[in-house]
Tab-separated table of C-alpha atoms and ligand atoms in Angstrom:
chain	number	residue	atom	x	y	z
Q	1121	MET	CA	18.720	-29.362	4.831
Q	1122	GLN	CA	15.644	-27.495	6.107
Q	1123	PRO	CA	15.984	-23.713	6.110
Q	1124	LEU	CA	15.951	-21.977	9.457
Q	1125	LEU	CA	13.287	-19.287	9.924
Q	1126	PHE	CA	13.538	-16.591	12.582
Q	1127	ASN	CA	10.831	-14.184	13.634
Q	1128	LEU	CA	12.255	-10.802	14.552
Q	1129	GLU	CA	9.503	-8.646	16.070
Q	1130	SER	CA	6.947	-9.616	13.414
Q	1131	ASP	CA	3.432	-11.019	13.095
Q	1132	PRO	CA	3.350	-14.513	14.730
Q	1133	SER	CA	0.514	-15.736	12.530
Q	1134	LEU	CA	2.300	-14.754	9.307
Q	1135	PHE	CA	5.443	-16.389	10.741
Q	1136	ALA	CA	3.578	-19.658	11.395
Q	1137	GLU	CA	2.068	-19.652	7.892
Q	1138	LEU	CA	5.464	-18.938	6.306
Q	1139	ALA	CA	7.095	-21.737	8.304
Q	1140	GLU	CA	4.538	-24.161	6.929
Q	1141	GLU	CA	4.773	-22.890	3.350
Q	1142	LEU	CA	8.584	-22.980	3.432
Q	1143	ASP	CA	8.816	-26.217	5.399
Q	1144	ALA	CA	11.278	-24.387	7.649
Q	1145	GLU	CA	12.622	-25.159	11.100
Q	1146	LEU	CA	11.740	-22.455	13.612
Q	1147	GLY	CA	14.827	-20.591	14.762
Q	1148	ALA	CA	15.342	-20.250	18.509
Q	1149	LEU	CA	16.211	-16.681	19.389
Q	1150	GLU	CA	16.746	-15.248	22.856
Q	1151	GLN	CA	16.450	-11.493	23.210
Q	1152	ARG	CA	16.308	-9.074	26.077
Q	1153	THR	CA	17.059	-5.477	26.861
Q	1154	PHE	CA	19.792	-4.498	29.301
Q	1155	PRO	CA	18.957	-1.901	31.967
Q	1156	ASP	CA	20.713	0.741	29.869
Q	1157	GLY	CA	18.399	0.009	26.911
Q	1158	GLU	CA	20.924	-1.923	24.828
Q	1159	THR	CA	19.988	-5.256	23.213
Q	1160	TYR	CA	21.116	-8.764	24.189
Q	1161	LEU	CA	20.652	-11.390	21.499
Q	1162	ARG	CA	21.565	-15.078	21.450
Q	1163	ILE	CA	20.843	-17.767	18.871
Q	1164	HIS	CA	20.138	-21.299	20.086
Q	1165	SER	CA	19.802	-22.943	16.633
Q	1166	ASP	CA	22.495	-24.483	14.465
Q	1167	CYS	CA	23.089	-22.077	11.538
Q	1168	GLN	CA	26.082	-23.832	9.984
Q	1169	ASP	CA	25.802	-24.075	6.182
Q	1170	ARG	CA	22.082	-23.333	6.244
Q	1171	LEU	CA	19.806	-20.895	4.516
Q	1172	VAL	CA	18.629	-18.575	7.283
Q	1173	ILE	CA	15.390	-16.717	6.614
Q	1174	VAL	CA	14.480	-13.757	8.781
Q	1175	LEU	CA	10.920	-12.457	8.912
Q	1176	CYS	CA	11.431	-8.886	10.047
Q	1177	ASN	CA	8.658	-6.626	8.877
Q	1178	LEU	CA	10.348	-3.260	8.695
Q	1179	TYR	CA	7.439	-0.883	9.189
Q	1180	HIS	CA	8.508	1.385	12.058
Q	1181	PRO	CA	12.009	0.481	10.868
Q	1182	ASP	CA	13.968	2.662	13.250
Q	1183	ASP	CA	12.865	0.432	16.168
Q	1184	LYS	CA	13.979	-2.807	14.467
Q	1185	TRP	CA	17.074	-1.830	12.525
Q	1186	LEU	CA	19.793	-2.606	15.077
Q	1187	LYS	CA	18.226	-5.915	16.062
Q	1188	LEU	CA	18.192	-6.971	12.409
Q	1189	LEU	CA	21.842	-5.949	12.103
Q	1190	PHE	CA	22.768	-7.970	15.199
Q	1191	LEU	CA	20.793	-11.030	14.097
Q	1192	SER	CA	22.066	-11.100	10.517
Q	1193	ASP	CA	25.651	-10.482	11.604
Q	1194	THR	CA	25.444	-13.259	14.190
Q	1195	VAL	CA	23.921	-15.909	11.909
Q	1196	ARG	CA	26.635	-15.172	9.353
Q	1197	ASP	CA	29.261	-15.459	12.088
Q	1198	LEU	CA	27.719	-18.811	13.066
Q	1199	GLY	CA	28.196	-20.155	9.546
Q	1200	ALA	CA	24.907	-19.414	7.724
Q	1201	GLN	CA	25.230	-20.060	4.019
Q	1202	LYS	CA	22.895	-17.186	3.088
Q	1203	VAL	CA	20.588	-14.788	4.919
Q	1204	ALA	CA	17.254	-14.013	3.294
Q	1205	LEU	CA	15.123	-11.190	4.641
Q	1206	ILE	CA	11.354	-11.269	4.228
Q	1207	THR	CA	9.947	-7.833	4.934
Q	1208	PRO	CA	6.405	-7.603	3.557
Q	1209	TYR	CA	6.659	-3.800	3.877
Q	1210	LEU	CA	9.840	-2.173	2.595
Q	1211	PRO	CA	10.252	1.217	4.282
Q	1212	TYR	CA	11.989	4.423	3.272
Q	1213	MET	CA	10.929	4.087	-0.357
Q	1214	ARG	CA	8.882	7.274	-0.534
Q	1215	GLN	CA	11.805	9.697	-0.093
Q	1216	ASP	CA	13.140	8.905	-3.541
Q	1217	LYS	CA	14.428	12.365	-4.372
Q	1218	ARG	CA	15.656	15.526	-2.703
Q	1219	PHE	CA	12.463	17.564	-2.621
Q	1220	ASN	CA	14.111	20.380	-0.630
Q	1221	GLU	CA	17.724	21.527	-0.442
Q	1222	GLY	CA	19.763	19.530	2.093
Q	1223	GLU	CA	17.312	16.644	2.583
Q	1224	CYS	CA	18.544	13.086	3.067
Q	1225	VAL	CA	17.260	10.874	0.245
Q	1226	THR	CA	16.665	8.180	2.862
Q	1227	SER	CA	15.822	5.412	0.388
Q	1228	ARG	CA	19.453	5.362	-0.767
Q	1229	PRO	CA	21.470	4.984	2.457
Q	1230	PHE	CA	18.798	2.630	3.790
Q	1231	ALA	CA	19.134	0.385	0.716
Q	1232	LYS	CA	22.918	0.564	0.820
Q	1233	GLN	CA	23.098	-0.535	4.452
Q	1234	LEU	CA	20.444	-3.251	4.128
Q	1235	SER	CA	22.252	-4.640	1.075
Q	1236	GLY	CA	25.280	-5.163	3.319
Q	1237	MET	CA	23.279	-6.851	6.068
Q	1238	VAL	CA	21.495	-9.651	4.166
Q	1239	ASP	CA	22.004	-11.643	0.961
Q	1240	LEU	CA	18.463	-11.850	-0.421
Q	1241	LEU	CA	15.448	-9.562	-0.072
Q	1242	ILE	CA	11.783	-10.484	-0.516
Q	1243	THR	CA	9.055	-7.896	-0.218
Q	1244	MET	CA	5.565	-7.119	-1.481
Q	1245	ASP	CA	4.802	-4.128	-3.704
Q	1246	PRO	CA	7.402	-1.625	-2.495
Q	1247	HIS	CA	6.670	2.008	-3.340
Q	1248	LEU	CA	8.368	2.193	-6.730
Q	1249	HIS	CA	7.657	5.653	-8.084
Q	1250	ARG	CA	10.750	7.405	-9.366
Q	1251	TYR	CA	12.739	4.176	-9.061
Q	1252	HIS	CA	11.555	1.575	-11.539
Q	1253	SER	CA	13.227	-1.366	-9.844
Q	1254	LEU	CA	14.793	-2.135	-6.478
Q	1255	ASP	CA	17.998	-2.885	-8.403
Q	1256	GLU	CA	18.469	0.880	-8.829
Q	1257	ILE	CA	19.277	1.213	-5.125
Q	1258	TYR	CA	19.710	-2.346	-3.743
Q	1259	SER	CA	22.854	-4.264	-4.678
Q	1260	ILE	CA	21.552	-7.693	-3.554
Q	1261	PRO	CA	19.132	-9.967	-5.447
Q	1262	SER	CA	15.561	-9.119	-4.553
Q	1263	LYS	CA	12.083	-10.341	-5.396
Q	1264	VAL	CA	9.058	-8.087	-5.527
Q	1265	VAL	CA	5.916	-10.111	-4.903
Q	1266	ALA	CA	2.795	-8.592	-6.454
Q	1267	ALA	CA	-0.354	-8.151	-4.412
Q	1268	ALA	CA	-2.484	-7.471	-7.519
Q	1269	PRO	CA	-3.543	-11.092	-8.176
Q	1270	LEU	CA	-4.510	-11.521	-4.514
Q	1271	ILE	CA	-6.457	-8.257	-4.429
Q	1272	ALA	CA	-8.181	-9.051	-7.723
Q	1273	GLN	CA	-9.255	-12.445	-6.416
Q	1274	TRP	CA	-10.707	-10.820	-3.288
Q	1275	ILE	CA	-12.619	-8.243	-5.348
Q	1276	ARG	CA	-13.969	-10.910	-7.694
Q	1277	THR	CA	-15.510	-12.842	-4.825
Q	1278	GLN	CA	-16.544	-9.971	-2.515
Q	1279	VAL	CA	-17.615	-6.921	-4.561
Q	1280	GLN	CA	-20.453	-6.610	-7.038
Q	1281	SER	CA	-19.976	-4.208	-9.983
Q	1282	PRO	CA	-16.692	-2.709	-8.819
Q	1283	LEU	CA	-15.289	0.532	-10.223
Q	1284	LEU	CA	-11.608	0.596	-9.350
Q	1285	ILE	CA	-10.036	3.938	-8.501
Q	1286	GLY	CA	-6.371	4.725	-8.097
Q	1287	PRO	CA	-5.985	7.975	-6.156
Q	1288	ASP	CA	-2.731	9.088	-7.783
Q	1289	SER	CA	-0.508	8.423	-10.764
Q	1290	GLU	CA	1.777	6.076	-8.797
Q	1291	SER	CA	-1.187	3.820	-8.053
Q	1292	GLU	CA	-1.801	3.189	-11.752
Q	1293	GLN	CA	0.698	0.305	-11.747
Q	1294	TRP	CA	-1.390	-1.544	-9.134
Q	1295	VAL	CA	-4.892	-0.478	-10.048
Q	1296	SER	CA	-4.554	-1.200	-13.763
Q	1297	GLN	CA	-3.272	-4.708	-13.058
Q	1298	VAL	CA	-5.972	-5.403	-10.470
Q	1299	ALA	CA	-8.635	-4.074	-12.852
Q	1300	SER	CA	-7.441	-6.288	-15.661
Q	1301	LEU	CA	-7.371	-9.389	-13.435
Q	1302	ALA	CA	-10.743	-8.573	-11.855
Q	1303	ASP	CA	-12.246	-7.657	-15.224
Q	1304	ALA	CA	-13.450	-4.298	-13.908
Q	1305	PRO	CA	-13.292	-0.684	-15.160
Q	1306	PHE	CA	-10.791	1.674	-13.519
Q	1307	GLN	CA	-9.835	5.329	-13.254
Q	1308	VAL	CA	-6.635	6.951	-12.037
Q	1309	LEU	CA	-6.817	10.377	-10.370
Q	1310	GLU	CA	-4.253	13.130	-9.883
Q	1311	LYS	CA	-3.000	13.904	-6.382
Q	1312	THR	CA	-1.230	17.028	-5.183
Q	1313	ARG	CA	0.514	16.786	-1.832
Q	1314	PHE	CA	0.913	19.974	0.228
Q	1315	GLY	CA	2.054	18.313	3.467
Q	1316	ASP	CA	2.112	15.001	5.378
Q	1317	ARG	CA	-1.646	15.193	6.011
Q	1318	ASP	CA	-2.655	17.698	3.394
Q	1319	VAL	CA	-3.474	16.405	-0.086
Q	1320	SER	CA	-5.933	17.188	-2.823
Q	1321	VAL	CA	-7.184	14.595	-5.297
Q	1322	SER	CA	-8.850	15.323	-8.634
Q	1323	ALA	CA	-12.507	14.385	-9.117
Q	1324	PRO	CA	-13.274	11.098	-10.886
Q	1325	GLN	CA	-15.667	10.889	-13.868
Q	1326	LEU	CA	-18.598	9.064	-12.338
Q	1327	ALA	CA	-21.611	9.721	-14.573
Q	1328	ALA	CA	-21.502	6.242	-16.124
Q	1329	TYR	CA	-20.902	4.419	-12.824
Q	1330	GLN	CA	-23.694	5.510	-10.488
Q	1331	THR	CA	-24.583	1.956	-9.451
Q	1332	HIS	CA	-21.026	0.659	-9.213
Q	1333	THR	CA	-19.225	0.065	-5.924
Q	1334	PRO	CA	-16.156	2.294	-5.834
Q	1335	VAL	CA	-13.050	0.337	-4.834
Q	1336	LEU	CA	-10.031	2.501	-4.032
Q	1337	VAL	CA	-6.712	0.705	-4.388
Q	1338	ASP	CA	-3.380	2.053	-3.139
Q	1339	ASP	CA	-0.102	0.570	-1.975
Q	1340	ILE	CA	0.093	2.403	1.353
Q	1341	ILE	CA	-2.535	3.830	3.694
Q	1342	SER	CA	-0.640	5.996	6.160
Q	1343	SER	CA	-2.447	9.131	7.387
Q	1344	GLY	CA	-5.463	8.006	5.325
Q	1345	HIS	CA	-5.880	11.456	3.786
Q	1346	THR	CA	-5.341	10.253	0.212
Q	1347	MET	CA	-8.255	7.839	0.628
Q	1348	LEU	CA	-10.399	10.337	2.582
Q	1349	GLU	CA	-10.021	13.041	-0.061
Q	1350	THR	CA	-10.985	10.578	-2.790
Q	1351	ILE	CA	-13.997	9.362	-0.821
Q	1352	SER	CA	-15.300	12.919	-0.417
Q	1353	HIS	CA	-15.667	13.136	-4.228
Q	1354	LEU	CA	-17.526	9.809	-4.306
Q	1355	GLN	CA	-19.882	10.904	-1.539
Q	1356	GLN	CA	-20.637	14.180	-3.324
Q	1357	ALA	CA	-21.494	12.196	-6.459
Q	1358	GLY	CA	-23.871	9.955	-4.472
Q	1359	LEU	CA	-22.090	6.654	-5.118
Q	1360	PRO	CA	-22.573	3.647	-2.802
Q	1361	ARG	CA	-20.245	3.264	0.208
Q	1362	ALA	CA	-16.674	2.747	-0.974
Q	1363	VAL	CA	-14.260	-0.082	-0.308
Q	1364	CYS	CA	-10.676	1.030	0.403
Q	1365	ILE	CA	-7.990	-1.557	-0.244
Q	1366	GLY	CA	-4.410	-0.991	0.870
Q	1367	VAL	CA	-1.534	-3.379	0.354
Q	1368	HIS	CA	0.179	-1.947	3.438
Q	1369	GLY	CA	-2.130	-0.605	6.132
Q	1370	ILE	CA	0.110	1.546	8.294
Q	1371	PHE	CA	-2.802	3.597	9.716
Q	1372	ALA	CA	-0.941	6.392	11.490
Q	1373	GLY	CA	-2.820	8.087	14.336
Q	1374	GLU	CA	-6.586	8.187	13.794
Q	1375	ALA	CA	-6.408	7.042	10.166
Q	1376	TYR	CA	-8.270	3.763	10.610
Q	1377	ALA	CA	-11.051	5.274	12.740
Q	1378	GLN	CA	-11.576	8.108	10.256
Q	1379	LEU	CA	-11.521	5.849	7.232
Q	1380	SER	CA	-13.675	3.035	8.588
Q	1381	ALA	CA	-16.338	5.601	9.482
Q	1382	VAL	CA	-16.894	6.321	5.781
Q	1383	ALA	CA	-15.751	3.180	3.924
Q	1384	ASP	CA	-15.138	-0.557	4.267
Q	1385	VAL	CA	-11.397	-0.880	4.782
Q	1386	VAL	CA	-9.535	-3.970	3.608
Q	1387	THR	CA	-5.804	-4.666	3.721
Q	1388	THR	CA	-3.473	-7.498	2.929
Q	1389	GLN	CA	-1.785	-9.367	5.757
Q	1390	CYS	CA	1.459	-7.454	5.016
Q	1391	ILE	CA	1.041	-5.431	8.200
Q	1392	ALA	CA	-0.988	-7.193	10.891
Q	1393	HIS	CA	-4.228	-5.265	11.488
Q	1394	GLN	CA	-7.919	-5.896	12.110
Q	1395	SER	CA	-8.611	-4.917	8.485
Q	1396	ASN	CA	-6.509	-7.819	7.095
Q	1397	ARG	CA	-8.606	-9.890	4.690
Q	1398	ILE	CA	-6.057	-10.911	2.048
Q	1399	SER	CA	-3.436	-13.569	2.857
Q	1400	VAL	CA	0.099	-13.137	1.597
Q	1401	ALA	CA	2.124	-16.010	3.118
Q	1402	GLN	CA	1.819	-18.346	0.169
Q	1403	ALA	CA	2.811	-15.626	-2.319
Q	1404	LEU	CA	5.797	-14.498	-0.219
Q	1405	ALA	CA	7.003	-18.081	0.189
Q	1406	ALA	CA	6.692	-18.665	-3.559
Q	1407	GLY	CA	8.644	-15.430	-4.161
Q	1408	LEU	CA	11.454	-16.568	-1.875
Q	1409	ASN	CA	11.605	-20.006	-3.493
Q	1410	ALA	CA	11.753	-18.423	-6.948
Q	1411	LEU	CA	14.545	-16.056	-5.872
Q	1412	ILE	CA	16.557	-18.927	-4.387
Q	1413	HIS	CA	16.110	-20.863	-7.618
Q	1414	GLU	CA	17.214	-17.858	-9.710
Q	1415	THR	CA	20.310	-17.194	-7.605
Q	1416	THR	CA	21.736	-20.723	-7.234
E	836	R5P	C1	2.189	7.631	-2.039
E	836	R5P	O1	2.006	8.276	-3.030
E	836	R5P	C2	1.464	6.358	-1.748
E	836	R5P	O2	1.175	5.669	-2.928
E	836	R5P	C3	0.178	6.587	-0.962
E	836	R5P	O3	-0.777	7.206	-1.772
E	836	R5P	C4	0.452	7.427	0.244
E	836	R5P	O4	1.535	6.936	0.933
E	836	R5P	C5	-0.762	7.475	1.146
E	836	R5P	O5	-0.443	8.289	2.229
E	836	R5P	P1	-1.561	8.897	3.158
E	836	R5P	O6	-2.427	7.757	3.639
E	836	R5P	O7	-0.788	9.547	4.285
E	836	R5P	O8	-2.317	9.905	2.366
């Protein structure tokens, strides 16, 4: 039986591509908001004994959380065999420890609740820093789809003489893999964070790379300050205009305007944005198919 694919508040073009890749029937979902702000949700598709896939991209998660709960609960109540969530961006991964007394380590309760809401989880390059695997906090089977091969392919065809730069130690896992696949040199810098928009990044060693195109690679671009700080070193050293590649372009506030003024900004399709140049639908669909195969 064809799987049923619902789009909950997520990119329609990614949804259409996923439907084709997964050969899925499009789920019919009726939603509206009552005058008091509460949500009405009704499913018009037959869910009985079917794999139900929900594309709900959980950036800005607080706005989508209840709707995902209502949808997943309802499809289960209507007889779905399994509910698989595709969220290209997995939120609440960066608070992975109690940095200050009394803080909520949000990654943990978020993972605990989401593990109760769906049966399978597919995402792309979540921010794994102090956690080494999603299994440390998620109790459901999950599949992490890597953006590195897609980014490397883009660099190979679009950038001449790239020098890859990871702005902090966490980025090494992505930048080293991209560098190996793109057959390019790379450096990883040290970042110190003083506040949400206040970071310092160590200077790269650029003497041997004066004619290379610097390509910054990071998983998340949020305020853009990590990238901006790194670019200031490159500008001081007189390198050509940089390319900034983010797997997840969140671009809070003025981040995109500030960054695109000083660099070419490229993101994957994980979060819909004008900077999207790297498609992810095929890789996400393959990840879901592999996870289904592994868990049946
Ligand atoms: C965290 O370490 C991530 O890998 C990114 O470097 C970080 O989220 C980027 O944030 P921002 O754009 O606000 O500097």
